[in-house]
Short mmCIF file of C-alpha atoms and ligand atoms in Angstrom, two decimals:
data_model
loop_
_atom_site.label_atom_id
_atom_site.label_comp_id
_atom_site.label_asym_id
_atom_site.label_seq_id
_atom_site.Cartn_x
_atom_site.Cartn_y
_atom_site.Cartn_z
CA MET A 1013 93.78 55.22 105.16
CA LYS A 1014 94.78 55.43 108.93
CA GLN A 1015 97.76 53.07 109.99
CA MET A 1016 96.60 50.56 112.54
CA ASN A 1017 98.95 49.65 115.54
CA TRP A 1018 99.77 46.13 116.67
CA LYS A 1019 96.73 45.92 118.95
CA GLU A 1020 94.36 46.68 116.12
CA LEU A 1021 95.94 44.56 113.43
CA PRO A 1022 93.82 41.50 112.63
CA HIS A 1023 95.46 38.15 113.97
CA ALA A 1024 98.12 36.95 111.19
CA GLY A 1025 97.51 39.82 108.93
CA THR A 1026 93.91 38.49 108.05
CA ILE A 1027 91.93 41.03 105.87
CA LEU A 1028 88.24 40.66 106.82
CA ASP A 1029 86.86 43.08 104.46
CA ALA A 1030 86.62 40.90 101.20
CA GLY A 1031 87.06 42.95 98.18
CA ASN A 1032 88.00 46.04 100.12
CA ALA A 1033 90.64 46.67 96.94
CA HIS A 1034 87.52 48.22 95.30
CA THR A 1035 88.21 51.32 97.42
CA TYR A 1036 91.76 51.56 95.98
CA LYS A 1037 91.60 53.71 92.71
CA THR A 1038 93.87 52.49 90.00
CA GLY A 1039 92.34 54.87 87.42
CA SER A 1040 95.08 57.27 87.89
CA TRP A 1041 97.70 54.84 86.19
CA ARG A 1042 95.85 55.54 82.85
CA SER A 1043 97.65 57.28 79.95
CA LEU A 1044 94.96 56.22 77.31
CA LYS A 1045 91.28 56.32 78.18
CA PRO A 1046 88.57 54.08 76.46
CA ARG A 1047 85.50 55.94 75.12
CA TRP A 1048 82.01 53.95 74.36
CA ILE A 1049 80.42 54.79 71.11
CA GLU A 1050 77.09 53.68 72.00
CA GLU A 1051 75.71 53.64 68.41
CA ASN A 1052 78.34 51.27 67.21
CA CYS A 1053 77.92 48.58 70.28
CA ILE A 1054 76.30 45.41 69.55
CA GLN A 1055 76.14 44.48 73.18
CA CYS A 1056 78.29 41.32 72.66
CA LEU A 1057 80.18 41.82 76.00
CA PHE A 1058 83.42 40.95 74.84
CA CYS A 1059 84.73 44.01 76.44
CA TRP A 1060 83.28 42.84 80.02
CA ILE A 1061 84.59 39.34 79.64
CA TYR A 1062 88.28 40.27 78.58
CA CYS A 1063 88.79 43.43 80.89
CA PRO A 1064 91.56 42.46 83.42
CA ASP A 1065 90.45 45.17 85.94
CA SER A 1066 86.56 44.37 86.09
CA SER A 1067 85.97 48.01 84.85
CA VAL A 1068 83.54 47.25 81.99
CA MET A 1069 80.16 48.25 83.58
CA VAL A 1070 77.20 45.91 82.66
CA LYS A 1071 73.51 46.07 84.04
CA ASP A 1072 70.57 44.21 82.93
CA GLU A 1073 72.92 42.20 80.38
CA LYS A 1074 73.87 45.55 78.64
CA MET A 1075 77.22 47.31 78.49
CA THR A 1076 76.76 50.68 80.09
CA GLY A 1077 80.02 52.33 80.24
CA PHE A 1078 83.65 52.25 82.02
CA ASP A 1079 84.35 52.42 85.73
CA TYR A 1080 87.07 55.10 85.45
CA ASP A 1081 87.89 54.66 88.92
CA HIS A 1082 89.83 51.45 88.35
CA CYS A 1083 90.34 51.11 84.54
CA LYS A 1084 93.97 51.17 83.66
CA GLY A 1085 93.59 52.27 80.10
CA CYS A 1086 95.08 48.97 78.87
CA GLY A 1087 92.92 49.00 75.61
CA VAL A 1088 92.14 45.26 75.56
CA CYS A 1089 88.37 46.27 75.38
CA ALA A 1090 89.03 48.19 72.30
CA MET A 1091 91.12 45.66 70.57
CA GLU A 1092 88.72 43.00 71.13
CA CYS A 1093 85.55 45.06 70.22
CA PRO A 1094 84.14 44.05 67.07
CA GLY A 1095 81.82 47.08 66.48
CA LYS A 1096 79.23 47.39 64.14
CA LYS A 1097 80.18 46.76 60.41
CA GLY A 1098 83.85 47.31 61.41
CA ALA A 1099 83.32 50.36 63.24
CA LYS A 1100 84.69 49.92 66.69
CA ALA A 1101 82.49 50.95 69.77
CA ILE A 1102 85.32 51.59 71.95
CA VAL A 1103 88.37 53.65 70.89
CA MET A 1104 91.22 54.62 73.16
CA GLU A 1105 92.15 58.37 73.33
CA GLU A 1106 94.95 60.22 74.97
CA GLU A 1107 93.82 61.09 78.75
CA GLY A 1108 93.08 64.50 79.72
CA LYS A 1109 92.36 65.66 76.19
CA MET B 1076 72.13 16.30 88.64
CA SER B 1077 69.25 18.67 87.63
CA THR B 1078 66.96 16.84 85.31
CA THR B 1079 65.98 20.26 83.78
CA GLN B 1080 67.86 21.02 80.36
CA GLU B 1081 70.86 23.36 81.11
CA LYS B 1082 70.56 26.78 79.54
CA PRO B 1083 73.34 27.37 77.15
CA MET B 1084 76.20 29.64 78.62
CA THR B 1085 76.21 33.25 77.14
CA LEU B 1086 77.96 36.19 78.18
CA LYS B 1087 74.90 37.68 78.67
CA SER B 1088 73.59 35.07 81.43
CA LEU B 1089 77.10 35.27 82.93
CA SER B 1090 77.04 38.92 83.30
CA HIS B 1091 74.35 38.39 86.37
CA LYS B 1092 77.18 36.76 88.39
CA LYS B 1093 78.96 39.03 90.69
CA ASP B 1094 82.60 39.87 89.92
CA LEU B 1095 84.64 38.02 92.87
CA LEU B 1096 87.98 39.76 91.76
CA THR B 1097 87.27 43.30 92.06
CA GLY B 1098 89.10 46.25 90.41
CA GLY B 1099 91.55 48.07 92.39
CA HIS B 1100 94.03 45.25 92.55
CA ARG B 1101 97.64 46.13 91.32
CA MET B 1102 98.39 43.92 88.33
CA CYS B 1103 100.21 45.69 85.50
CA SER B 1104 97.71 47.23 82.91
CA GLY B 1105 96.56 44.58 80.43
CA CYS B 1106 97.65 41.53 82.27
CA GLY B 1107 96.45 38.10 81.18
CA ALA B 1108 96.28 36.72 84.92
CA PRO B 1109 93.41 38.73 86.22
CA ILE B 1110 91.31 37.91 82.75
CA VAL B 1111 91.99 34.35 83.49
CA LEU B 1112 90.95 34.54 87.26
CA ARG B 1113 87.80 36.75 86.62
CA GLN B 1114 86.69 33.75 84.35
CA VAL B 1115 87.55 30.97 86.34
CA LEU B 1116 85.57 32.52 89.19
CA LEU B 1117 82.52 32.81 86.86
CA ALA B 1118 82.51 29.13 86.62
CA VAL B 1119 82.12 28.66 90.44
CA GLU B 1120 78.62 27.78 91.79
CA ASN B 1121 79.73 26.62 95.14
CA PRO B 1122 81.00 28.41 98.06
CA VAL B 1123 84.92 28.35 97.23
CA VAL B 1124 88.10 28.76 99.10
CA LEU B 1125 91.35 29.82 97.10
CA THR B 1126 94.87 29.37 97.85
CA ASN B 1127 97.44 31.12 96.06
CA ALA B 1128 101.16 30.94 95.67
CA THR B 1129 103.58 33.83 96.08
CA GLY B 1130 103.74 35.63 92.58
CA CYS B 1131 102.29 38.48 90.60
CA LEU B 1132 98.65 37.62 91.21
CA GLU B 1133 99.20 36.99 94.87
CA VAL B 1134 101.19 39.94 95.64
CA SER B 1135 99.16 42.47 93.50
CA THR B 1136 95.92 41.35 94.44
CA CYS B 1137 96.52 41.44 98.22
CA LEU B 1138 98.44 44.53 99.33
CA PHE B 1139 97.78 44.73 103.11
CA PRO B 1140 95.32 46.19 103.90
CA PHE B 1141 93.46 45.55 100.86
CA THR B 1142 92.20 42.51 99.16
CA ALA B 1143 90.85 42.10 95.64
CA TRP B 1144 89.28 39.01 96.43
CA ARG B 1145 85.44 38.73 97.52
CA VAL B 1146 86.05 34.96 98.30
CA PRO B 1147 87.96 33.42 101.19
CA TRP B 1148 91.75 33.34 99.92
CA MET B 1149 94.80 32.30 101.49
CA HIS B 1150 98.48 32.73 101.01
CA SER B 1151 101.21 30.99 102.74
CA ALA B 1152 103.99 30.56 100.64
CA PHE B 1153 105.69 30.02 97.14
CA GLU B 1154 106.12 26.40 97.17
CA ASN B 1155 103.01 25.14 98.94
CA SER B 1156 99.83 26.76 97.39
CA ALA B 1157 98.76 23.00 96.57
CA ALA B 1158 99.61 21.78 100.14
CA THR B 1159 97.70 24.63 101.64
CA ALA B 1160 94.47 23.63 99.46
CA SER B 1161 94.83 20.10 100.44
CA GLY B 1162 94.83 20.79 104.18
CA ILE B 1163 91.92 23.06 103.93
CA GLU B 1164 89.94 20.47 101.83
CA THR B 1165 90.75 17.70 104.51
CA MET B 1166 89.61 20.02 107.25
CA TYR B 1167 86.49 20.56 105.31
CA ARG B 1168 85.94 16.75 104.90
CA ALA B 1169 86.59 16.09 108.65
CA LEU B 1170 83.95 19.00 109.52
CA ARG B 1171 81.53 17.50 106.94
CA LYS B 1172 81.81 14.17 108.56
CA LYS B 1173 80.96 15.73 112.03
CA GLY B 1174 78.11 17.60 110.47
CA LYS B 1175 79.42 20.83 111.20
CA ILE B 1176 79.47 21.95 107.52
CA LYS B 1177 76.47 21.15 105.36
CA LYS B 1178 77.19 22.79 101.99
CA GLU B 1179 79.09 21.40 99.08
CA MET B 1180 82.39 23.50 98.49
CA ASN B 1181 85.20 23.93 96.17
CA PHE B 1182 88.70 24.28 96.63
CA ILE B 1183 91.18 25.80 93.92
CA ALA B 1184 94.89 26.24 94.25
CA ILE B 1185 96.45 28.94 92.29
CA GLY B 1186 100.05 29.39 91.00
CA GLY B 1187 101.97 31.03 88.46
CA ASP B 1188 104.36 28.75 86.38
CA GLY B 1189 107.43 29.21 88.47
CA GLY B 1190 105.22 28.27 91.73
CA THR B 1191 103.69 25.33 89.55
CA TYR B 1192 106.33 23.75 87.34
CA ASP B 1193 109.16 24.30 89.42
CA ILE B 1194 109.44 25.27 93.24
CA GLY B 1195 105.71 24.01 93.87
CA PHE B 1196 105.90 20.91 91.79
CA GLN B 1197 106.50 18.69 94.69
CA SER B 1198 103.59 19.65 96.63
CA LEU B 1199 101.37 19.97 93.53
CA SER B 1200 102.44 16.13 92.63
CA GLY B 1201 101.74 15.22 96.03
CA ALA B 1202 97.98 16.45 96.61
CA MET B 1203 97.24 15.26 93.19
CA GLU B 1204 98.43 11.70 93.98
CA ARG B 1205 96.84 11.97 97.56
CA GLY B 1206 93.54 12.41 95.58
CA HIS B 1207 92.07 15.66 97.39
CA LYS B 1208 89.06 16.82 95.56
CA MET B 1209 90.52 19.94 94.52
CA LEU B 1210 91.38 21.96 91.44
CA TYR B 1211 94.81 23.22 90.88
CA ILE B 1212 95.05 26.06 88.17
CA CYS B 1213 98.49 27.22 86.94
CA TYR B 1214 98.14 30.61 85.09
CA ASP B 1215 100.99 30.10 83.00
CA ASN B 1216 102.98 33.41 81.66
CA GLY B 1217 106.12 31.49 81.01
CA ALA B 1218 108.56 32.92 83.70
CA TYR B 1219 109.00 34.33 87.07
CA MET B 1220 107.42 37.66 86.12
CA ASN B 1221 107.05 39.28 89.75
CA THR B 1222 110.76 39.23 90.67
CA GLY B 1223 111.70 40.41 87.05
CA ILE B 1224 111.28 37.92 84.40
CA GLN B 1225 113.59 34.87 85.34
CA ARG B 1226 113.35 31.70 83.48
CA SER B 1227 111.10 28.84 84.54
CA SER B 1228 110.74 25.33 83.30
CA ALA B 1229 107.56 26.67 81.41
CA THR B 1230 109.64 29.51 79.49
CA PRO B 1231 109.63 28.51 75.76
CA PHE B 1232 112.74 27.89 73.93
CA GLY B 1233 114.60 30.91 72.67
CA ALA B 1234 113.05 33.23 75.15
CA ASP B 1235 115.12 36.29 76.42
CA THR B 1236 114.87 36.52 80.24
CA THR B 1237 117.00 37.86 82.85
CA THR B 1238 118.70 34.40 83.64
CA CYS B 1239 118.96 33.33 80.09
CA PRO B 1240 119.42 36.75 78.51
CA ALA B 1241 119.83 36.67 74.64
CA GLY B 1242 123.49 37.80 73.58
CA ASP B 1243 126.53 36.55 71.81
CA VAL B 1244 127.22 33.63 74.00
CA VAL B 1245 123.59 32.48 74.91
CA PRO B 1246 120.60 32.94 72.30
CA GLY B 1247 117.96 33.07 74.91
CA LYS B 1248 116.79 30.06 76.73
CA PRO B 1249 118.60 27.09 75.41
CA GLN B 1250 115.93 24.25 76.72
CA ARG B 1251 112.62 23.52 75.66
CA ARG B 1252 109.64 24.01 78.07
CA LYS B 1253 108.42 20.93 79.97
CA ASP B 1254 104.91 19.96 79.11
CA LEU B 1255 103.48 20.15 82.83
CA THR B 1256 99.64 19.32 81.44
CA ARG B 1257 100.77 15.99 80.18
CA ILE B 1258 102.89 15.30 83.52
CA MET B 1259 99.68 16.04 85.66
CA ALA B 1260 97.50 13.78 83.29
CA ALA B 1261 100.21 10.99 83.95
CA HIS B 1262 98.95 11.43 87.72
CA ASN B 1263 95.94 9.83 86.60
CA VAL B 1264 93.95 12.74 87.94
CA ALA B 1265 90.37 12.84 87.24
CA TYR B 1266 90.52 15.72 85.06
CA ALA B 1267 93.24 17.58 83.44
CA ALA B 1268 93.04 20.24 80.62
CA GLN B 1269 94.62 23.35 78.87
CA ALA B 1270 92.61 26.32 78.41
CA SER B 1271 93.08 29.94 77.06
CA PRO B 1272 91.09 33.07 77.87
CA HIS B 1273 90.28 34.08 74.66
CA ASN B 1274 88.01 31.01 74.42
CA TRP B 1275 85.93 31.86 77.55
CA LYS B 1276 83.25 29.44 76.85
CA ASP B 1277 85.82 26.40 76.51
CA LEU B 1278 87.67 27.93 79.71
CA ILE B 1279 84.52 28.19 81.77
CA THR B 1280 83.20 24.84 80.76
CA LYS B 1281 86.46 23.27 81.74
CA VAL B 1282 86.57 24.90 85.19
CA LYS B 1283 82.99 23.44 85.67
CA LYS B 1284 83.86 19.85 84.77
CA ALA B 1285 87.25 20.12 86.62
CA LEU B 1286 85.02 21.11 90.03
CA ALA B 1287 82.49 18.50 89.29
CA ALA B 1288 85.20 15.83 88.60
CA ASP B 1289 85.45 13.21 91.45
CA GLY B 1290 88.95 13.85 92.31
CA PRO B 1291 91.75 16.00 91.92
CA SER B 1292 91.97 18.03 88.77
CA TYR B 1293 94.61 20.25 87.03
CA MET B 1294 94.35 22.94 84.48
CA GLY B 1295 97.04 25.11 82.84
CA ILE B 1296 95.82 28.26 81.54
CA ILE B 1297 98.18 30.62 79.33
CA ALA B 1298 98.21 34.20 80.55
CA PRO B 1299 99.94 36.69 78.56
CA CYS B 1300 102.31 39.02 80.48
CA ASN B 1301 103.28 42.40 78.48
CA ARG B 1302 106.14 43.08 80.58
CA GLY B 1303 107.87 39.61 80.21
CA TRP B 1304 106.87 39.04 76.76
CA ARG B 1305 107.74 42.42 75.56
CA CYS B 1306 104.43 42.90 73.79
CA GLN B 1307 101.71 45.67 74.20
CA THR B 1308 99.37 46.28 77.00
CA ASN B 1309 96.40 45.49 74.64
CA ASP B 1310 97.33 42.20 73.00
CA ALA B 1311 96.80 39.57 75.92
CA ILE B 1312 93.78 38.19 73.92
CA GLN B 1313 95.19 38.20 70.40
CA LEU B 1314 98.51 36.45 71.78
CA SER B 1315 96.39 33.82 73.75
CA LYS B 1316 94.58 33.10 70.52
CA LEU B 1317 97.55 33.04 68.41
CA ALA B 1318 99.38 30.67 70.92
CA VAL B 1319 96.29 28.07 70.31
CA ASP B 1320 96.07 28.78 66.44
CA ALA B 1321 99.84 28.14 66.25
CA CYS B 1322 99.25 24.89 68.25
CA PHE B 1323 101.77 26.20 70.90
CA TRP B 1324 99.14 25.92 73.56
CA PRO B 1325 96.80 23.35 72.32
CA LEU B 1326 93.18 23.27 73.94
CA TYR B 1327 92.76 19.78 75.30
CA GLU B 1328 91.44 17.96 78.14
CA VAL B 1329 92.04 14.35 79.64
CA GLU B 1330 88.81 13.09 81.49
CA GLY B 1331 89.25 9.83 83.04
CA GLY B 1332 92.18 8.88 80.90
CA LYS B 1333 90.31 9.83 77.65
CA TRP B 1334 92.20 12.42 75.46
CA THR B 1335 90.25 15.14 73.71
CA ILE B 1336 91.61 17.99 71.57
CA ASN B 1337 88.92 20.68 72.01
CA TYR B 1338 90.18 22.87 69.14
CA ASP B 1339 92.14 21.85 65.95
CA PRO B 1340 92.74 24.75 63.79
CA LYS B 1341 93.16 22.40 60.85
CA ASP B 1342 94.25 24.35 57.68
CA LYS B 1343 94.02 27.53 59.75
CA LYS B 1344 97.15 26.61 61.70
CA ARG B 1345 99.36 29.57 62.07
CA PRO B 1346 103.32 29.33 61.64
CA ILE B 1347 104.87 29.89 65.12
CA LYS B 1348 106.54 32.86 63.97
CA ASP B 1349 103.18 34.69 63.91
CA TRP B 1350 102.98 34.19 67.62
CA LEU B 1351 106.76 34.97 68.42
CA LYS B 1352 107.02 38.21 66.27
CA PRO B 1353 104.88 40.40 68.23
CA GLN B 1354 106.85 39.46 71.32
CA GLY B 1355 110.23 41.27 72.09
CA ARG B 1356 111.46 38.38 74.15
CA PHE B 1357 111.75 36.50 70.84
CA LYS B 1358 113.20 39.37 68.76
CA HIS B 1359 116.46 37.62 68.39
CA LEU B 1360 115.20 34.79 66.79
CA PHE B 1361 114.33 37.09 63.66
CA ALA B 1362 117.95 38.18 63.52
CA PRO B 1363 120.19 36.93 60.49
CA GLY B 1364 121.91 33.78 61.45
CA ASN B 1365 119.30 32.71 63.94
CA GLU B 1366 116.84 31.13 61.23
CA TRP B 1367 117.84 27.56 62.87
CA MET B 1368 116.19 28.79 66.07
CA LEU B 1369 112.67 29.69 64.31
CA GLU B 1370 112.96 26.10 62.78
CA LYS B 1371 113.98 24.46 66.04
CA PHE B 1372 110.95 26.08 67.61
CA GLN B 1373 108.65 24.97 64.67
CA GLN B 1374 109.75 21.47 64.93
CA GLY B 1375 109.16 21.19 68.62
CA VAL B 1376 105.67 22.59 68.22
CA ASP B 1377 104.81 20.46 65.30
CA ALA B 1378 106.35 17.07 67.06
CA ASP B 1379 104.11 18.11 70.19
CA TRP B 1380 101.02 18.59 68.25
CA GLU B 1381 101.33 15.27 66.30
CA SER B 1382 102.09 13.56 69.44
CA LEU B 1383 99.09 15.08 71.09
CA LYS B 1384 96.61 13.96 68.13
CA LYS B 1385 98.24 10.50 68.51
CA LEU B 1386 97.19 10.31 72.22
CA GLN B 1387 93.65 11.40 70.97
CA GLU B 1388 93.71 8.70 68.27
CA ALA B 1389 94.83 5.96 70.82
CA PHE B 1390 93.08 7.17 73.85
CA GLY B 1391 90.08 9.27 72.64
CA ARG B 1392 86.59 8.43 73.01
C1 TPP C 793 110.95 30.27 98.68
C2 TPP C 793 110.67 31.76 97.91
N1 TPP C 793 111.69 31.87 97.09
C3 TPP C 793 111.85 32.88 96.19
C4 TPP C 793 110.63 33.87 96.47
C5 TPP C 793 110.65 35.29 95.65
N2 TPP C 793 109.64 35.27 94.55
C6 TPP C 793 108.42 35.82 94.87
S1 TPP C 793 107.16 35.81 93.47
C7 TPP C 793 108.54 35.09 92.65
C8 TPP C 793 108.32 34.55 91.20
C9 TPP C 793 106.88 34.10 90.87
O1 TPP C 793 106.82 33.47 89.65
P1 TPP C 793 105.70 32.69 88.98
O2 TPP C 793 105.35 31.52 90.04
O3 TPP C 793 106.03 32.44 87.80
O4 TPP C 793 104.57 33.69 88.93
P2 TPP C 793 104.47 35.37 88.19
O5 TPP C 793 105.03 36.25 89.21
O6 TPP C 793 105.06 35.04 87.02
O7 TPP C 793 103.01 35.40 88.15
C10 TPP C 793 109.71 34.71 93.65
C11 TPP C 793 110.84 34.04 92.83
C12 TPP C 793 109.53 33.50 97.36
N3 TPP C 793 108.63 34.54 97.64
N4 TPP C 793 109.75 32.46 98.21
S1 SF4 C 794 91.00 49.81 78.64
FE1 SF4 C 794 91.66 47.97 79.91
S2 SF4 C 794 90.97 48.23 81.97
FE2 SF4 C 794 89.92 49.89 81.02
S3 SF4 C 794 87.99 49.13 80.69
FE3 SF4 C 794 89.22 48.51 78.78
S4 SF4 C 794 89.80 46.35 78.92
FE4 SF4 C 794 89.33 47.35 81.22
S1 SF4 C 795 104.57 41.57 85.39
FE1 SF4 C 795 103.29 40.36 83.83
S2 SF4 C 795 102.25 38.90 85.10
FE2 SF4 C 795 103.13 40.39 86.50
S3 SF4 C 795 101.30 41.76 86.79
FE3 SF4 C 795 102.81 42.57 85.32
S4 SF4 C 795 101.85 41.86 83.16
FE4 SF4 C 795 100.86 40.56 84.98
#
């Protein structure tokens, strides 16, 4: 991002572009990566409500995958995923494998 | 009030709402606070203005020139989140009176436990006493986490922090935490409650009630911090649930003077050591010779739980 000079800076350090942190990628923090196993998914959306980084994507009331640009790999989603008959629909795997 | 019957709240129905806290914030991986705030914002229907006391959530969601908030949000200092919100709410009422604003709006002040129980306590107490129609939310991770885990008056008994380090002389924090939710109830606020992010339905319902209340409201919400609690990055929800099941963090509400316990684990009540054990900040409590600390912790929790039940008996519906 280009540095602003003092004339360009908004008054009082206001940030006018609400939610622009979305352009900042935190996915590189990850050492573990969640993998979705769709056939075990019961669409409970627990992963979505419990993700600290708004990185579980939901469309038309259905989990559709992860936003790897922002997911930090904490593993909360995998921990809370009930899966189907005890088989998890989210597993954590080493990044870069 | 709408006359049509309200649809039950489900995750599916909530999932249509836009996330008002975006990814790309810099809270630690697995932090409980952004989980709490995402759920809080799902409860909001009106245009909303947030104020945030200095702390992890404030610092890490708003690193200039980025903000993770899709709603108007203001930080001024550590000690005055409630004062800032009360000023904004006052200006709103004035503009409404003049007809310059037509819409119903909500005002939410946020603070960590340091910013709420300690340094922001005076401004919080004042705002509640003056009766501003605003909700104050404390995300309680039980220490000053952003500056490196110093004790606060919310830090539980026995916890190891950098200002009450567990060693030969001091066995962690010597004092019990103070019970801020009851202190806020004693302000005779319109609504006071405790919630936990594992029970999203209870949390979101409470935020809705608090925002609809005709007067000031306060909510304390437990927010695990894996750095300060010395636990794992994936257990924020497990540990918030255990805190509730062990009655360390009971889910209850005080609505117009009526006390209601929203969840009683009854025979499923867990011993406090089940909550303490996964947290490295309590490791020394399990060392030989420190059995008295576990006992003392359990006695404190039991006494608080019993007195809460008595309050419900005496002042319930
Ligand atoms: C008046 C003042 N004193 C000290 C600080 C330094 N400071 C910044 S964040 C922070 C800790 C915040 O702790 P808490 O409110 O518990 O929130 P958390 O970081 O745990 O989320 C402190 C002491 C400050 N910003 N302002
Ligand atoms: S691993 Fe953590 S950050 Fe990534 S999607 Fe799951 S809960 Fe969200
Ligand atoms: S230090 Fe704790 S409270 Fe702060 S961002 Fe990290 S996990 Fe969250």
